[in-house]
Short mmCIF file of C-alpha atoms and ligand atoms in Angstrom, two decimals:
data_model
loop_
_atom_site.label_atom_id
_atom_site.label_comp_id
_atom_site.label_asym_id
_atom_site.label_seq_id
_atom_site.Cartn_x
_atom_site.Cartn_y
_atom_site.Cartn_z
CA MET A 1 124.02 72.15 162.35
CA PRO A 2 124.82 69.53 164.81
CA VAL A 3 121.85 67.30 165.41
CA SER A 4 121.83 67.98 169.16
CA TYR A 5 121.69 71.71 168.44
CA ILE A 6 118.76 71.25 166.24
CA ARG A 7 116.87 68.92 168.62
CA ILE A 8 117.19 71.71 171.53
CA THR A 9 116.13 74.33 169.30
CA ILE A 10 113.00 72.31 168.23
CA PHE A 11 112.43 71.39 172.00
CA LEU A 12 112.68 75.14 172.94
CA VAL A 13 110.22 76.23 170.08
CA SER A 14 107.75 73.67 171.34
CA LEU A 15 108.17 74.68 174.81
CA CYS A 16 107.57 78.48 173.93
CA ALA A 17 104.72 77.20 172.16
CA CYS A 18 103.04 75.33 174.90
CA SER A 19 103.93 77.72 177.72
CA SER A 20 101.60 80.28 178.85
CA ASN A 21 100.64 81.83 182.30
CA PHE A 22 98.16 79.92 184.20
CA GLN A 23 95.39 81.45 186.13
CA MET A 24 95.05 80.41 189.58
CA ASP A 25 94.03 81.99 192.75
CA GLU A 26 96.09 82.99 195.65
CA GLN A 27 95.41 79.60 197.60
CA GLU A 28 97.20 77.71 194.63
CA ARG A 29 100.28 80.48 194.42
CA PRO A 30 103.40 78.67 195.50
CA ASN A 31 105.72 80.47 198.02
CA PHE A 32 109.36 80.86 197.02
CA ILE A 33 112.61 81.04 199.16
CA ILE A 34 115.85 81.74 197.98
CA ILE A 35 118.97 81.17 200.33
CA PHE A 36 122.01 82.54 199.07
CA ALA A 37 125.27 81.93 200.50
CA ASP A 38 127.94 84.35 200.10
CA ASP A 39 131.33 82.97 198.62
CA MET A 40 130.52 79.40 199.27
CA GLY A 41 132.07 77.20 196.92
CA TYR A 42 131.05 74.27 194.78
CA GLY A 43 132.76 71.78 196.92
CA ASP A 44 131.81 73.05 200.43
CA VAL A 45 128.67 70.95 201.01
CA GLY A 46 128.60 67.39 202.04
CA VAL A 47 126.72 66.36 198.81
CA TYR A 48 128.97 67.91 196.72
CA GLY A 49 131.53 66.08 198.26
CA HIS A 50 133.45 68.03 200.94
CA PRO A 51 134.96 65.27 203.34
CA THR A 52 134.56 66.97 206.46
CA ILE A 53 131.98 69.86 206.68
CA ARG A 54 128.91 68.12 207.77
CA THR A 55 125.60 69.61 205.95
CA PRO A 56 122.87 67.06 207.00
CA HIS A 57 120.35 69.48 206.09
CA LEU A 58 121.23 70.31 202.65
CA ASP A 59 122.17 66.77 202.28
CA ARG A 60 118.46 65.74 203.07
CA MET A 61 117.20 68.63 201.04
CA ALA A 62 119.01 66.97 197.99
CA ALA A 63 117.79 63.62 198.80
CA GLU A 64 114.22 65.12 198.95
CA GLY A 65 114.68 67.68 195.81
CA LEU A 66 116.88 68.25 192.90
CA ARG A 67 120.78 68.86 192.89
CA PHE A 68 122.05 70.93 190.18
CA SER A 69 125.65 69.83 189.04
CA GLN A 70 125.63 72.93 186.30
CA PHE A 71 124.39 75.53 187.88
CA TYR A 72 125.83 79.02 187.45
CA THR A 73 125.92 82.54 188.63
CA GLY A 74 125.46 85.85 186.79
CA ALA A 75 128.69 87.20 188.02
CA SER A 76 131.57 85.93 189.86
CA VAL A 77 131.46 88.82 192.56
CA CYS A 78 128.78 90.04 194.71
CA THR A 79 127.09 93.10 193.84
CA PRO A 80 126.75 91.99 190.01
CA SER A 81 125.86 88.47 191.00
CA ARG A 82 122.84 89.73 193.20
CA ALA A 83 121.73 91.94 190.56
CA ALA A 84 121.40 89.15 187.94
CA LEU A 85 119.60 86.96 190.34
CA LEU A 86 116.75 89.60 191.56
CA THR A 87 116.36 90.96 187.85
CA GLY A 88 116.76 88.01 185.59
CA ARG A 89 119.31 90.03 183.55
CA LEU A 90 122.92 89.91 182.91
CA PRO A 91 124.58 92.60 184.53
CA VAL A 92 125.70 94.41 181.30
CA ARG A 93 121.99 94.95 181.02
CA ASN A 94 120.77 95.70 184.75
CA GLY A 95 123.50 98.51 185.16
CA LEU A 96 125.66 96.67 187.70
CA ALA A 97 128.74 95.59 185.47
CA ASP A 98 131.63 98.05 185.74
CA ASP A 99 135.00 97.67 185.04
CA ARG A 100 136.50 100.08 187.46
CA ILE A 101 135.15 98.64 190.77
CA ARG A 102 133.51 95.56 190.65
CA VAL A 103 131.19 95.48 193.98
CA LEU A 104 129.73 98.40 195.85
CA PHE A 105 131.75 99.95 198.71
CA PRO A 106 130.52 101.97 201.73
CA PRO A 107 131.22 105.26 199.97
CA SER A 108 129.30 104.34 196.78
CA LYS A 109 126.57 106.85 196.28
CA GLY A 110 124.13 104.75 194.02
CA GLY A 111 122.83 101.24 193.35
CA MET A 112 120.51 99.28 191.33
CA PRO A 113 118.77 101.65 188.84
CA ALA A 114 115.01 102.14 189.80
CA SER A 115 114.21 101.08 186.30
CA GLU A 116 115.16 97.56 186.95
CA ILE A 117 112.09 95.37 187.65
CA THR A 118 113.15 93.10 190.74
CA ILE A 119 111.57 89.46 191.47
CA PRO A 120 109.44 90.99 194.35
CA GLU A 121 108.33 93.98 191.97
CA ALA A 122 107.00 91.37 189.49
CA LEU A 123 105.34 89.36 192.07
CA GLN A 124 103.43 92.23 193.61
CA SER A 125 101.08 92.21 190.91
CA VAL A 126 99.62 88.96 191.91
CA GLY A 127 99.73 89.35 195.77
CA TYR A 128 102.98 88.43 196.99
CA VAL A 129 104.36 89.57 200.21
CA SER A 130 108.31 90.03 200.20
CA ALA A 131 111.23 90.29 202.68
CA ALA A 132 114.70 90.50 202.12
CA ILE A 133 116.80 89.36 205.26
CA GLY A 134 120.45 89.13 205.08
CA LYS A 135 123.03 90.97 202.83
CA TRP A 136 122.01 93.33 200.11
CA HIS A 137 124.76 94.95 197.96
CA LEU A 138 122.64 96.69 195.63
CA GLY A 139 122.90 100.26 197.00
CA HIS A 140 122.84 101.74 200.73
CA VAL A 141 121.79 105.12 199.96
CA PRO A 142 118.14 106.53 199.76
CA GLY A 143 116.31 105.20 196.73
CA HIS A 144 118.32 101.97 196.44
CA PHE A 145 117.36 100.13 199.72
CA PRO A 146 115.47 96.75 199.26
CA THR A 147 112.05 98.26 200.46
CA GLU A 148 112.66 100.54 197.35
CA HIS A 149 113.02 97.70 195.08
CA GLY A 150 109.90 95.93 195.95
CA PHE A 151 110.56 94.17 199.30
CA ASP A 152 108.08 94.77 201.79
CA GLU A 153 110.58 94.14 204.85
CA TYR A 154 113.97 94.36 205.12
CA PHE A 155 116.38 93.17 207.96
CA GLY A 156 120.45 92.77 207.59
CA ILE A 157 123.59 94.27 206.74
CA PRO A 158 123.51 96.31 203.42
CA TYR A 159 126.88 95.41 202.01
CA SER A 160 129.76 93.16 202.89
CA ASN A 161 130.50 92.26 206.36
CA ASP A 162 134.43 92.94 205.73
CA MET A 163 133.53 96.62 205.01
CA THR A 164 134.03 97.82 208.46
CA PRO A 165 136.45 100.31 210.55
CA SER A 166 138.89 97.64 210.66
CA ALA A 167 139.01 97.03 207.15
CA SER A 168 142.53 98.08 207.00
CA ASP A 169 143.05 94.38 208.35
CA TRP A 170 142.12 93.13 204.69
CA GLY A 171 144.41 95.34 203.16
CA ARG A 172 141.86 97.97 202.24
CA ALA A 173 143.13 101.80 202.14
CA GLN A 174 140.28 103.52 203.28
CA THR A 175 138.46 103.89 206.60
CA TYR A 176 134.95 102.80 206.55
CA PRO A 177 131.93 103.83 208.78
CA PRO A 178 130.85 101.27 211.42
CA LEU A 179 129.03 98.21 209.79
CA PRO A 180 125.17 99.14 210.04
CA LEU A 181 122.39 96.51 210.84
CA MET A 182 119.29 97.83 209.38
CA ARG A 183 115.58 97.14 209.53
CA GLY A 184 113.60 98.88 206.65
CA THR A 185 115.74 101.93 205.74
CA GLU A 186 116.79 102.48 209.45
CA VAL A 187 119.85 101.67 211.25
CA ILE A 188 118.88 100.10 214.41
CA GLU A 189 122.58 98.60 215.35
CA SER A 190 126.16 99.73 214.76
CA GLU A 191 128.75 97.06 214.55
CA PRO A 192 126.29 94.18 215.54
CA ASP A 193 127.68 90.92 216.91
CA GLN A 194 128.56 89.11 213.73
CA ARG A 195 128.59 85.85 215.50
CA LEU A 196 124.68 86.05 215.75
CA LEU A 197 123.88 87.30 212.22
CA THR A 198 123.19 83.74 210.82
CA ARG A 199 121.03 82.99 213.92
CA ARG A 200 119.26 86.19 213.79
CA TYR A 201 118.64 86.10 210.19
CA THR A 202 117.27 82.76 210.44
CA GLU A 203 114.82 83.80 213.48
CA GLU A 204 113.50 86.64 211.44
CA SER A 205 112.92 84.16 208.43
CA VAL A 206 110.93 81.89 210.54
CA SER A 207 108.65 84.81 211.73
CA PHE A 208 108.17 86.02 208.46
CA ILE A 209 107.10 82.55 207.48
CA ARG A 210 104.68 81.84 210.20
CA LYS A 211 103.20 85.29 209.85
CA ASN A 212 102.52 84.84 206.10
CA ARG A 213 101.42 81.27 206.07
CA ASP A 214 98.27 82.22 204.69
CA ASN A 215 99.27 84.28 201.81
CA PRO A 216 101.84 83.90 199.07
CA PHE A 217 105.37 85.06 200.03
CA PHE A 218 108.66 85.58 198.53
CA LEU A 219 111.62 85.26 201.19
CA TYR A 220 114.92 85.91 200.04
CA LEU A 221 117.42 85.36 202.32
CA PRO A 222 121.28 86.27 201.41
CA HIS A 223 123.59 85.13 204.36
CA THR A 224 126.21 87.41 205.19
CA MET A 225 128.40 84.29 205.85
CA PRO A 226 130.70 82.69 204.78
CA HIS A 227 132.04 85.80 203.47
CA ILE A 228 135.04 87.15 205.50
CA PRO A 229 135.61 87.72 208.34
CA LEU A 230 134.17 84.23 209.40
CA PHE A 231 131.92 84.37 212.48
CA ALA A 232 129.95 81.41 213.98
CA SER A 233 127.66 81.35 216.97
CA ASP A 234 128.78 79.69 220.50
CA GLU A 235 127.01 76.84 219.36
CA PHE A 236 128.93 75.82 216.34
CA GLU A 237 132.43 77.55 216.96
CA GLY A 238 134.91 75.14 217.36
CA THR A 239 132.95 72.03 216.24
CA SER A 240 133.73 71.41 212.82
CA ALA A 241 136.70 69.35 211.59
CA ARG A 242 137.25 71.91 209.00
CA GLY A 243 138.03 74.61 211.23
CA LEU A 244 136.19 78.18 211.39
CA TYR A 245 134.94 77.99 207.71
CA GLY A 246 133.57 74.49 208.71
CA ASP A 247 131.87 76.21 211.60
CA VAL A 248 130.14 78.61 209.70
CA ILE A 249 129.04 76.32 206.64
CA GLU A 250 127.38 73.85 209.22
CA GLU A 251 125.87 76.82 211.16
CA ILE A 252 124.18 77.93 207.58
CA ASP A 253 123.23 74.19 207.15
CA TRP A 254 121.42 74.39 210.62
CA SER A 255 119.64 77.49 209.19
CA VAL A 256 118.66 75.66 206.17
CA GLY A 257 117.17 72.96 208.53
CA GLN A 258 115.00 75.35 210.28
CA ILE A 259 113.72 76.69 207.50
CA LEU A 260 112.60 73.69 206.05
CA ASP A 261 111.38 72.45 209.45
CA VAL A 262 108.88 75.26 209.71
CA LEU A 263 107.60 74.72 206.38
CA ARG A 264 106.74 71.24 207.32
CA GLU A 265 105.59 72.18 210.61
CA THR A 266 103.09 74.74 209.00
CA GLY A 267 102.20 72.45 206.30
CA LEU A 268 103.54 74.74 203.69
CA ASP A 269 106.10 72.41 202.36
CA ARG A 270 104.18 71.19 199.49
CA LYS A 271 103.39 74.66 198.24
CA THR A 272 106.75 76.08 198.82
CA LEU A 273 109.67 76.33 196.31
CA VAL A 274 113.18 76.58 198.06
CA ILE A 275 116.20 77.13 196.12
CA PHE A 276 119.88 76.95 197.87
CA THR A 277 122.72 78.66 196.09
CA SER A 278 125.78 81.01 196.10
CA ASP A 279 126.44 84.13 195.09
CA ASN A 280 129.96 83.05 193.46
CA GLY A 281 133.00 80.80 193.99
CA PRO A 282 135.33 80.34 197.10
CA TRP A 283 137.73 83.37 197.86
CA LEU A 284 140.80 81.31 197.42
CA THR A 285 143.10 84.06 198.44
CA VAL A 286 142.25 84.30 202.04
CA GLY A 287 143.76 80.59 202.63
CA PHE A 288 141.86 78.69 205.49
CA ALA A 289 139.21 81.38 205.28
CA GLY A 290 137.99 80.74 202.10
CA GLY A 291 136.26 77.69 200.69
CA THR A 292 136.97 75.39 197.94
CA ALA A 293 135.58 74.91 194.19
CA GLY A 294 135.98 71.01 194.63
CA LEU A 295 137.11 69.59 191.28
CA LEU A 296 136.32 72.98 189.37
CA ARG A 297 139.22 75.46 188.76
CA ASN A 298 139.88 78.56 190.55
CA GLY A 299 137.33 80.50 192.42
CA LYS A 300 135.83 83.92 193.05
CA GLY A 301 136.68 86.73 190.93
CA THR A 302 137.22 84.51 187.96
CA THR A 303 135.85 83.31 184.79
CA TRP A 304 136.97 79.97 185.61
CA GLU A 305 134.39 77.19 186.66
CA GLY A 306 135.33 77.80 190.25
CA GLY A 307 134.25 81.28 190.26
CA MET A 308 130.53 80.80 188.70
CA ARG A 309 129.52 77.14 189.13
CA VAL A 310 128.05 77.00 192.60
CA PRO A 311 126.20 74.11 194.54
CA THR A 312 122.69 74.58 193.79
CA ILE A 313 119.52 72.77 195.31
CA ALA A 314 115.72 73.04 194.53
CA TRP A 315 113.16 71.85 197.04
CA TRP A 316 109.27 71.22 196.61
CA PRO A 317 108.11 68.25 197.89
CA GLY A 318 105.28 66.64 195.78
CA THR A 319 106.28 68.88 193.00
CA ILE A 320 110.02 68.52 192.16
CA SER A 321 111.35 65.04 191.63
CA THR A 322 112.88 63.51 194.39
CA GLY A 323 116.54 62.70 195.03
CA HIS A 324 117.84 63.40 191.37
CA THR A 325 120.77 65.16 190.27
CA THR A 326 120.25 67.14 186.94
CA GLN A 327 123.18 68.11 184.57
CA ALA A 328 121.02 70.54 183.07
CA LEU A 329 122.46 74.01 182.77
CA GLY A 330 121.04 76.74 184.80
CA VAL A 331 122.00 80.09 186.10
CA THR A 332 120.39 82.22 188.82
CA MET A 333 118.94 84.58 186.12
CA ASP A 334 116.38 81.77 185.66
CA LEU A 335 114.90 81.85 188.79
CA MET A 336 113.04 85.24 187.89
CA PRO A 337 111.10 83.49 184.89
CA THR A 338 110.58 80.21 186.64
CA MET A 339 109.07 81.84 189.70
CA LEU A 340 106.72 84.12 187.65
CA GLU A 341 105.60 81.09 185.66
CA LEU A 342 104.81 79.19 188.56
CA ALA A 343 102.85 82.24 190.11
CA GLY A 344 100.96 82.90 186.91
CA ALA A 345 102.57 86.35 186.61
CA SER A 346 104.06 87.57 183.51
CA LEU A 347 107.71 88.45 182.64
CA PRO A 348 107.70 92.15 181.48
CA ASP A 349 107.78 92.43 177.76
CA ASP A 350 109.64 95.72 177.48
CA ARG A 351 113.03 94.39 177.90
CA ILE A 352 115.18 91.57 177.28
CA TYR A 353 115.73 88.66 179.75
CA ASP A 354 118.81 86.44 180.09
CA GLY A 355 116.81 83.83 182.28
CA VAL A 356 114.60 81.02 181.14
CA ASP A 357 111.85 79.07 182.74
CA LEU A 358 113.52 76.02 184.71
CA THR A 359 110.54 74.18 185.44
CA PRO A 360 110.76 71.56 182.68
CA VAL A 361 113.99 70.32 184.77
CA PHE A 362 111.94 70.28 187.95
CA ARG A 363 109.71 68.17 186.00
CA ASP A 364 112.07 65.92 184.17
CA PRO A 365 115.78 66.04 185.41
CA THR A 366 117.09 64.84 182.04
CA ALA A 367 115.39 68.12 180.29
CA GLN A 368 117.48 70.84 178.93
CA VAL A 369 116.40 74.47 178.70
CA ARG A 370 119.44 76.47 177.88
CA GLU A 371 122.86 75.68 176.05
CA ALA A 372 124.95 78.54 176.74
CA ILE A 373 126.55 80.28 179.31
CA TYR A 374 128.14 83.57 179.12
CA TYR A 375 130.94 84.60 181.56
CA TYR A 376 131.32 88.05 182.21
CA ARG A 377 133.82 90.07 184.28
CA GLY A 378 132.58 93.62 184.53
CA THR A 379 131.41 94.64 181.01
CA GLN A 380 133.44 92.26 179.11
CA LEU A 381 132.64 88.77 177.96
CA TRP A 382 135.51 86.73 178.65
CA ALA A 383 134.25 83.17 178.34
CA ALA A 384 131.34 81.46 176.85
CA ARG A 385 130.14 77.88 177.05
CA LYS A 386 127.92 76.03 174.59
CA GLY A 387 126.70 72.62 175.23
CA PRO A 388 129.81 70.91 176.83
CA TRP A 389 132.27 73.45 175.38
CA LYS A 390 133.74 76.36 177.01
CA VAL A 391 135.95 78.94 175.19
CA HIS A 392 138.24 81.38 177.30
CA TYR A 393 138.94 84.48 175.52
CA ILE A 394 140.46 86.17 178.52
CA THR A 395 141.40 84.60 181.69
CA GLN A 396 142.84 85.95 185.27
CA SER A 397 144.03 83.19 187.56
CA ALA A 398 142.67 84.76 190.79
CA TYR A 399 140.84 87.53 192.52
CA VAL A 400 143.89 89.85 193.12
CA GLY A 401 147.47 89.52 192.01
CA ASP A 402 147.87 88.17 188.63
CA GLN A 403 147.01 90.44 185.66
CA PRO A 404 144.36 89.17 182.76
CA VAL A 405 145.81 87.17 179.98
CA VAL A 406 144.35 87.85 176.58
CA HIS A 407 144.47 84.54 174.63
CA GLU A 408 145.04 85.50 170.68
CA SER A 409 144.14 81.78 170.56
CA PRO A 410 141.32 80.94 172.51
CA LEU A 411 141.26 78.14 174.98
CA LEU A 412 139.11 75.33 174.64
CA TYR A 413 137.69 72.82 177.48
CA HIS A 414 135.23 69.79 177.21
CA LEU A 415 133.46 70.39 180.51
CA ASP A 416 131.64 66.93 180.57
CA ARG A 417 134.92 65.27 180.21
CA ASP A 418 137.32 67.55 181.94
CA PRO A 419 135.06 69.78 184.66
CA GLY A 420 138.41 70.97 185.95
CA GLU A 421 139.43 72.80 182.86
CA ARG A 422 142.78 70.95 182.52
CA PHE A 423 143.08 70.18 178.87
CA ASN A 424 142.99 72.82 176.09
CA LEU A 425 141.57 71.16 173.06
CA ALA A 426 141.91 74.28 171.00
CA GLU A 427 144.31 72.66 168.33
CA GLN A 428 142.19 69.53 168.01
CA GLU A 429 139.02 71.16 167.77
CA PRO A 430 139.15 74.30 165.86
CA GLU A 431 135.60 74.26 164.43
CA VAL A 432 134.03 74.19 167.94
CA ILE A 433 135.70 77.65 168.57
CA LEU A 434 134.35 79.11 165.07
CA GLU A 435 130.93 77.68 166.34
CA ILE A 436 131.09 79.22 169.78
CA GLN A 437 132.63 82.65 168.33
CA GLU A 438 129.31 82.66 165.94
CA MET A 439 126.97 82.07 169.08
CA VAL A 440 129.09 84.99 171.03
CA GLU A 441 128.80 87.35 168.04
CA GLU A 442 125.18 87.17 167.75
CA HIS A 443 124.70 87.53 171.70
CA LEU A 444 127.04 90.61 171.67
CA ALA A 445 125.29 92.08 168.68
CA GLU A 446 122.10 91.74 170.56
CA VAL A 447 123.62 93.24 173.82
CA VAL A 448 124.72 96.20 171.86
CA ARG A 449 121.40 96.64 169.93
CA ALA A 450 119.11 96.19 173.02
CA PRO A 451 117.84 99.53 174.07
CA THR A 452 118.10 98.85 177.68
CA GLN A 453 121.92 97.49 177.50
CA LEU A 454 124.88 98.97 179.00
CA ALA A 455 123.09 101.42 181.35
CA ILE A 456 125.76 103.97 182.72
CA PRO A 457 126.46 102.48 186.20
CA GLU A 458 125.31 104.90 188.56
CA TRP A 459 126.54 103.37 191.65
CA ASN A 460 130.17 103.83 190.56
CA GLU A 461 131.77 107.04 192.55
MG1 MG B 501 129.99 87.02 197.39
#
């Protein structure tokens, strides 16, 4: 067993031994805000290296907080990625993994199973008020709305903004109903002006924060943008050197600034954890309308790094160390255990969680809390990472087009030396492949054993 693995194991065991939910009153419980961009790539932020997209607020957020360079999503497309974030569980466990259709569409009848426990449901027991403002995409029929999954309030578009009557513009065979804008479970507008969505979500968010300044809250802000079709308001359209995609990102950046400003103004900045991240990598096949994964390979819909490694910043003045970049591995499924730990709430013990508590990394950017990342596509595990090494069993080069390639001899990359996955080291390091294979077999055996695994997707028509 490698020394580094033993060290990590000892560290994790000692972490579990010391970790316990601490008691606190409502005044001490931190607020939580998750800002979730849609299809924004690893390379689309100034502080992540984009040369012409201006993101002064995200750059400042990183300077005042903690930037993750190796943070992942639970899936490479919208629906399962959102389910992973909100449940702390892999989509193969929470019922949102499917090999036939990979995201919900307007005709889909189901959604996230009621049996899943979401972050807001878990926070209710310790007095939190929660709002979802933006794109939901976990069910848009009765029984599956955000307010039926623990959120007290909802405002937004329940699925992707390209699922409209003009969907044929994007090569879709079906005609969809007008895009609904909802408040709670009611449709309040049909085909809303998408140029105003980022602004309206922001105004709703600021209002929710002000309204709840005296009690603990969780605000989940999944933006509709920069998913295609792209829209920016008049104030931003035509202003970015990157074109419309840049306008859209710069407006999301403005929105981040508005949120952080209201926290400072209300004095909530030192008691609010804000996370900025993205649901999956950039949609490369839409050309200029899609983002970039920077130096990472490929994008949305794939299990290459560009599909699932996303820009992620954590901000909490006075608590999270300032101005650091951490190389710690993290995944959106870690947010639920992290938030429950900080809120003094218990993680339910009747099911398996795939997330771990990130607070050691918040305190010390050199800490490591996980060494494995599992890259699923639908219900199949296509790749796995252990420490710096990643093995691919199956790959597919783009969201649509090329067919999956099953690698009889798995591909092996060293992501610390080769983040772009360019140099296959399988022939030089066969023992690493065997070591990862052992880890994968243990993981898959546990997934199959677990009583809540592989829920039949009730959302697939
Ligand atoms: Mg997405």
